[in-house]
XYZ file of C-alpha atoms in Angstrom:
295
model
C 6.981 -26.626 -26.489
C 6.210 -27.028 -22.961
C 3.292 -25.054 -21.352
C 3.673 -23.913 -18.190
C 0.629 -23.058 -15.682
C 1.699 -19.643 -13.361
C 0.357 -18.867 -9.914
C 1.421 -15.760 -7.879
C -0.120 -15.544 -3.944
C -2.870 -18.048 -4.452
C -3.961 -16.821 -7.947
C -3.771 -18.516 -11.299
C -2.159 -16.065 -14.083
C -2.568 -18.454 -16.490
C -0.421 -21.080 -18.931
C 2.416 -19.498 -21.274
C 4.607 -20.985 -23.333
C 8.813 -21.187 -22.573
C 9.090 -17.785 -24.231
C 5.746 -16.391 -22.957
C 7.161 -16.692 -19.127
C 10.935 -15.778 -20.093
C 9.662 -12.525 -21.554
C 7.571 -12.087 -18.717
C 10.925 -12.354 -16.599
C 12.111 -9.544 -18.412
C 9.683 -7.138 -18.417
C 8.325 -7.751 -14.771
C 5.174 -9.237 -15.793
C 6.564 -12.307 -13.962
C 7.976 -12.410 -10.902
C 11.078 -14.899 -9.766
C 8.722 -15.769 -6.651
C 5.680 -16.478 -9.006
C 5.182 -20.388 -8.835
C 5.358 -22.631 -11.966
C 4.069 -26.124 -12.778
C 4.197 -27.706 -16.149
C 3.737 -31.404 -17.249
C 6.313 -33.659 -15.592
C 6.476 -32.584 -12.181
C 5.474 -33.651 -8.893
C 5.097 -30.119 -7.717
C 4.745 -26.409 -7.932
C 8.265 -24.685 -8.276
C 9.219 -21.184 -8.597
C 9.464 -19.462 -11.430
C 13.127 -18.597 -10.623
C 14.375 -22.158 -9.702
C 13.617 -23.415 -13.542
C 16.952 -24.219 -15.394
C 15.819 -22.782 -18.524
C 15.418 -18.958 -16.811
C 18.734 -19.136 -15.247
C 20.013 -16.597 -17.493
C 17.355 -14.414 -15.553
C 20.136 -13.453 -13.263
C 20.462 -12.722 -9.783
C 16.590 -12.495 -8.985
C 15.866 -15.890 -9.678
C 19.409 -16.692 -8.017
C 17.741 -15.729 -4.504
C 14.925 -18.229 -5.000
C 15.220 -21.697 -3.213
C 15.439 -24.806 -5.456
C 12.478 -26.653 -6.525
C 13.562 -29.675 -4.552
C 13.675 -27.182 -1.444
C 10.184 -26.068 -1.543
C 7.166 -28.068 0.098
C 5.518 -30.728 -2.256
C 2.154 -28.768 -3.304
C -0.399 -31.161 -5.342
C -0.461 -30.215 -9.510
C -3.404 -27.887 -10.007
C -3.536 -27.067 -6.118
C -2.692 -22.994 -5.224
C 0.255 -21.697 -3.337
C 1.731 -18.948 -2.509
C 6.530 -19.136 -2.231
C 7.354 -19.726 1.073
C 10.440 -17.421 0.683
C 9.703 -14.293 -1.073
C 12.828 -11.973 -3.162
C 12.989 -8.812 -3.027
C 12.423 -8.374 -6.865
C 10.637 -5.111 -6.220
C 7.027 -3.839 -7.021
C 5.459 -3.781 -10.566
C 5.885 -0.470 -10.029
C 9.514 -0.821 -9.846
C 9.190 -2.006 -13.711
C 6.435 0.757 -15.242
C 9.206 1.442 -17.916
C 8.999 -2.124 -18.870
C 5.112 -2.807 -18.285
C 3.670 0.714 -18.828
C 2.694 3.472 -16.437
C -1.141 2.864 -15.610
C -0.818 -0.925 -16.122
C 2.367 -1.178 -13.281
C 0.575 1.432 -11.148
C -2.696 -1.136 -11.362
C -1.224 -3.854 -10.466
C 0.595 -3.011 -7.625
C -2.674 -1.489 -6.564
C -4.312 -4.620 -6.669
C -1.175 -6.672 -4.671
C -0.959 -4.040 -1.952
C -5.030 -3.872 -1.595
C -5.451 -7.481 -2.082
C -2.521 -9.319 -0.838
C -0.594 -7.050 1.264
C 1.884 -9.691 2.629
C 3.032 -11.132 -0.629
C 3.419 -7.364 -2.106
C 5.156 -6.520 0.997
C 7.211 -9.328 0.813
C 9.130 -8.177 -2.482
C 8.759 -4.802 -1.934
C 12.773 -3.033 -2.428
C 13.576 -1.790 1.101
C 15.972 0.526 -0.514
C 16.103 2.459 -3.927
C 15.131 5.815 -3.249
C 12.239 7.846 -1.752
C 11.075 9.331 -5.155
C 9.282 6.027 -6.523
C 7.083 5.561 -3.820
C 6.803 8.934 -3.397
C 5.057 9.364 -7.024
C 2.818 6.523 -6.443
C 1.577 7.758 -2.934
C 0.864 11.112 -4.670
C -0.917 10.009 -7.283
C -3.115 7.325 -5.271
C -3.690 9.824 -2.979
C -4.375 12.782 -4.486
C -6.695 10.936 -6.797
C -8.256 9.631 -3.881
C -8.430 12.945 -2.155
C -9.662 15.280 -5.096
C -12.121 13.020 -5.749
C -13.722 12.527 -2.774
C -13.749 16.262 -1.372
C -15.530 16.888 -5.199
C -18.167 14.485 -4.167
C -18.962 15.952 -0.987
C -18.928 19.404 -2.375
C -21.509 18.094 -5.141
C -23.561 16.593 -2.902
C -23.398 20.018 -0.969
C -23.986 21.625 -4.077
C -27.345 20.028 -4.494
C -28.632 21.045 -1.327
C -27.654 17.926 0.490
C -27.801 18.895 4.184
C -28.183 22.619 3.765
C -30.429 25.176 2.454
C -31.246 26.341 -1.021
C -29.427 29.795 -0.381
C -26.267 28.045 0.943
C -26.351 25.576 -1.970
C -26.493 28.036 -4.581
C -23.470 29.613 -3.034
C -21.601 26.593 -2.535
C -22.005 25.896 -6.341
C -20.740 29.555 -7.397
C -17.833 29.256 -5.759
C -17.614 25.385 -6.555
C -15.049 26.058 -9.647
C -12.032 28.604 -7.665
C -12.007 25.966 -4.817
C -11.638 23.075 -6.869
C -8.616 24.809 -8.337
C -7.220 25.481 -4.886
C -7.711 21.970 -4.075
C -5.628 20.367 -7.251
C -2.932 22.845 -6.020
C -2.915 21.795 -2.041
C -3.887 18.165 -2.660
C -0.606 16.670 -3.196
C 0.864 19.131 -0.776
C -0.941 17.474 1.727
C -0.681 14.203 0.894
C 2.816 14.613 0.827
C 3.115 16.397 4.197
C 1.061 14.250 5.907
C 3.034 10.960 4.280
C 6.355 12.425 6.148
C 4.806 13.580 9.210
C 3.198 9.924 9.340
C 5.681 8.153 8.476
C 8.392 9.604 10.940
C 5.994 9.210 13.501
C 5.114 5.428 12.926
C 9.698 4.915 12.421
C 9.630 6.763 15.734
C 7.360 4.873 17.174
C 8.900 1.219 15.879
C 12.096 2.393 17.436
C 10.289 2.949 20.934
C 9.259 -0.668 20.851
C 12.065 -2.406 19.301
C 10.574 -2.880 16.172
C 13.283 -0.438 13.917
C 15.267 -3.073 12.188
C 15.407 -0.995 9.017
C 16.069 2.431 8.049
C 13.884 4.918 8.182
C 13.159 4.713 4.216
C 11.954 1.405 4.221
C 8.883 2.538 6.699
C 8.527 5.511 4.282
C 8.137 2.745 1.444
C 5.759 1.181 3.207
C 3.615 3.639 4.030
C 3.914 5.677 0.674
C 2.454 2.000 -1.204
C 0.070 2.026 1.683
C -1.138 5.423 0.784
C -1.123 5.781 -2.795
C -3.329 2.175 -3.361
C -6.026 2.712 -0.161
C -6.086 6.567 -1.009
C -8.047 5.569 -4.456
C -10.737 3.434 -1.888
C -11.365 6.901 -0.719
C -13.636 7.549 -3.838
C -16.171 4.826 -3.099
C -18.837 7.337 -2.175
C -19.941 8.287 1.324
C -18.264 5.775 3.113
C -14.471 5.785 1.225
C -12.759 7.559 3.629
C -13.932 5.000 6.489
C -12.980 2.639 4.224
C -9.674 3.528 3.161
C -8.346 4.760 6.788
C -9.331 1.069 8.035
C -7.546 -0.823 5.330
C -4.477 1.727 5.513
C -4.025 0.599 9.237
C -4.119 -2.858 8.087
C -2.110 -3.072 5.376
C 0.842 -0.521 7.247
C 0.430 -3.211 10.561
C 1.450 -6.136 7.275
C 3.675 -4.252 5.486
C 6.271 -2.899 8.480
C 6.433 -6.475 9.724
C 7.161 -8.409 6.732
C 9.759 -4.905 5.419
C 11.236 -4.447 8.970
C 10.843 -8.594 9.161
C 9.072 -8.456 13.222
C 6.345 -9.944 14.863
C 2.836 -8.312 12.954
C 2.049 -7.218 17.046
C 5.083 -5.111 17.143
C 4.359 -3.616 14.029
C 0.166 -3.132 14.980
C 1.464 -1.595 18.446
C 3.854 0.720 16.563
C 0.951 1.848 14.173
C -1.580 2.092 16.903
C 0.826 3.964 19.349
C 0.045 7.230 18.090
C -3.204 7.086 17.798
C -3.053 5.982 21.617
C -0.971 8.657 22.904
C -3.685 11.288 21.351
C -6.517 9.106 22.745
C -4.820 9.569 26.142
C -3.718 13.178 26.050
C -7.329 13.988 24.575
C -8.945 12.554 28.308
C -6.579 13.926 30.403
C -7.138 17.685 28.679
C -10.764 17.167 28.966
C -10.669 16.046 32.437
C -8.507 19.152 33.154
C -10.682 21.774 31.514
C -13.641 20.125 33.604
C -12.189 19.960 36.446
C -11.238 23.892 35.976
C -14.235 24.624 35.232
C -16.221 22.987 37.929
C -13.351 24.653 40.508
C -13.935 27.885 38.792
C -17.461 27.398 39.021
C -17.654 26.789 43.042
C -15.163 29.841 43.290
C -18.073 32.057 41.607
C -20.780 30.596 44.012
């Protein structure tokens, strides 16, 4: 039986057997967009574009032929030039298994966030990527306020007297913070990401529905929301990858240039920069008036 070497977005997975890789197929371990080689040919393929996983259905149907894709050396690494839409592991957890679909679409968003983006569903429902941002980022979240509040705990940038009441009341707050967590996280997911749709409208960049940006940024949030419990510097951490990954992920979903999407994402944070200055220069300047008007 043939053995057949698979790479997905630069990355060897391994060689599998026929059977290995049409199972695989099936349960999502595999992608149609994952690129195949075996003995034989003069280049990489994907997976979908193989005669023997026809019967793979319409996924693999929306793959290019081999003979279409760019000659790519045996043994070299590629990533498809044209990705399907076959959806997120996470898409598949009944198939894979809940903590191993949620882990690996961590690892594509964090690690390759134009492939993941790339076959992410635009459409489906707001509940799936809804789960996953919650529990990324309430993981994320709990976990790093608990840190802090240890470190406080300890004495850690305050006195002995404040520290021992930080740690009495150290157990009733963490209860009120497993209760609010995914509150927030969820409120500040829709408040985001009607601001950032908003925003992609304002600049031409709204070729989608608004769900597809909430996609995006709920799989933005729920992988760099775990980053936020590297100690110390997590949350620096996590907001700067967020940024990137959102800029990635609304131009490959929305399909725009990735400076249309980084202005979009950016805008916001602009528009605060600028109305923070101009209230600051007010309240000076009414304050230096009011200040010549006592003399």
């Amino acid at each position: 039986m043939a053995i057949i070497h698979v790479n997905r977005s630069g990355t060897s997975l391994g060689t599998f057997s026929e059977e290995e890789v049409r199972e695989g197929l099936r349960s999502g371990r595999f992608l149609a967009t994952d690129l195949g080689w075996r003995e034989g040919m003069a280049e990489w393929g994907a997976l979908g574009s193989f005669a023997e996983f026809a019967e793979m259905g319409a996924a693999a149907a929306a793959v290019p032929p081999v003979g279409e894709l760019p000659a790519v050396a045996p043994g070299s690494l590629a990533a498809a030039p044209a990705m399907a839409r076959t959806g997120l592991p996470w898409d598949n957890r009944e198939a894979l298994g809940f903590l191993p679909a949620f882990l690996e679409t961590l690892k594509q968003v964090l690690a390759a966030p134009s492939v993941a983006f790339s076959i992410m569903r635009r459409e489906g429902g707001i509940f799936n990527p809804l789960l996953y941002a919650l529990i990324g980022g309430t993981i994320g979240l709990i976990v790093s306020m608990l840190f802090q509040l240890a470190l406080q705990s300890v004495g850690f940038g305050m006195g002995n007297r404040n520290a021992m009441n930080m740690l009495a009341g150290l157990g009733i707050g963490s209860v009120f913070l497993i209760i609010l967590a995914p509150i927030l996280v969820a409120f500040g997911l829709f408040l985001g990401s009607a601001l950032v749709h908003l925003c992609l409208m304002l600049v031409g960049g709204a070729k989608q529905s608004f769900e597809t940006t909430f996609r995006v940024m709920s799989y933005t949030h729920g992988s760099t929301g775990i980053l936020q419990m590297i100690p110390l510097c997590g949350g620096l951490i996590a907001g700067v990858w967020a940024l990137v990954c959102n800029c990635i992920g609304l131009a490959r979903a929305h399909e725009i240039e990735t400076g249309r999407a980084a202005l979009a994402v950016f805008l916001p944070l602009i528009l605060c920069c600028v109305l923070t200055i101009v209230f600051v220069s007010m309240a000076g300047g009414m304050a230096a008036l009011q200040h010549m008007n006592n003399r």
